[in-house]
Steps between C-alpha positions, in 0.01 A plus 500: 500500500354399844615729770624253764663754741337770707767767538792577280752769593729691252811649667684778325866561479674794679826385640507539884155656483380156411567397862161667568345198334595293801283714722216496253509116491507486880198723529304295244587187700405662831161613368415166347541598137674192372746542213468200258723609215770768456641678198801738523768709334844573640484523886135393476620174332757442787255561782229306326723195436591466865134547594385235257777269626322495835686767695289724718529874443682557831741225407572678174554822690754322725663358192519845348673630811724205577625454140501874452317504164709814406806284498354280234596764254874425512729711284661336202642758258649247261168444326235714349269652761740535788299314760437131530212304650700174545437530880123496441535179299683354793232600752231347278700175496551505874142573601287349222727217398347354182547732201149454353163678531357162603686528829277785608194447717292761315507598128743779419530707182830672435509787249819576304585723206627335181748747360506322164130542435445809716203342676429363852468127552339301783654175644322267735649159422836343448828645636419766767818672631639644178170675418468645847856637470418630150185674626708704743779591265454877461632599150845662486539481880488121535634238262238354263430127509560285195258208478485273201665758281267775609579809695269573793479794736266645765136415433401837632646669192203383289249381758557615852176354644425178303129442567437308173574148628250546782188586295430154363573315826386731780156630597655818646815681405689715753763742370777625722700791360787647707620765257240768525598801284488797739594864421866584573600859586848456358647245256870571450810299432559201262393243761178673597398567144583145384294343771209745446499411128498136573217526747293712261552251220408211727186685606381488137506123516285496815235774477255306278557172688407661829154572355445131427560392865212416735705652786805728497745543780740785447739574796570853397742568782736241352561741209707714734759219524772433250525183291813391704369583855502144600615590856152654546331159479302529823363846415396388150336191648295718733406734216376210300299353790338833585405569136338154460320539832366843404357358172348208683340738753355714225342196343345373824412822685139493380437132547217403730686234706189388678332439166802315366517278808127429459543404142798281587300319771211453257735349245651264757158387607396439139808290438422296811142439382614399149756263646240332712280445196786320332 
């Protein structure tokens, strides 16, 4: 397939840690690394959807603060899962409007886990909102989504950084993973052990995919935050920005800028000469 886009970005899940994606996207914008296509799981699918809808990263950060993304996970103990994402569906309706992938300005790929088959699935056309909600439905904690007779949950369960949709369409694939597995001195208590188990399992779905990316941005400091630390949005944004900036710096530190400018000027002059010939 012809690769029609330059840069594709895969955004991992991670709950509140995924707010670091906003900072990464802002840094990529600031440094002129245009994002042409996005693929995401869980929080990565939420952030990616708003970005592809035309919202600037700082606007998404404001939305995360004003709408208090943490409050999207409203308690509903009458159903399986305990938590509901009905509020997220409402915000998608309010800020995006049309419930269809075609309403987005840039192509977006949403990863979900099909509990019936046990495999991940990617959606990039048709109804949008229900798959974004499904992609963020953490198993057991959040109610699953039932779509066309199929049970769907968090895409991160089976593919937490869905790079696959980007390979055929993008010249470069950038992977952003916010769940770095770092050593812990102490893991005690049911909650801590459960979260650690989930993060280790998720890591197994990511490690090989990271190796396939042309560029990897991994905001390691985000790993010190909990999945529900949504009140730390500003801090996570800054961590994401700084991590992306550091990777960009490492890529460009040995560039000969004078040489690059000369080559650019030569290319511009060549284009002018060829245009005159026509």
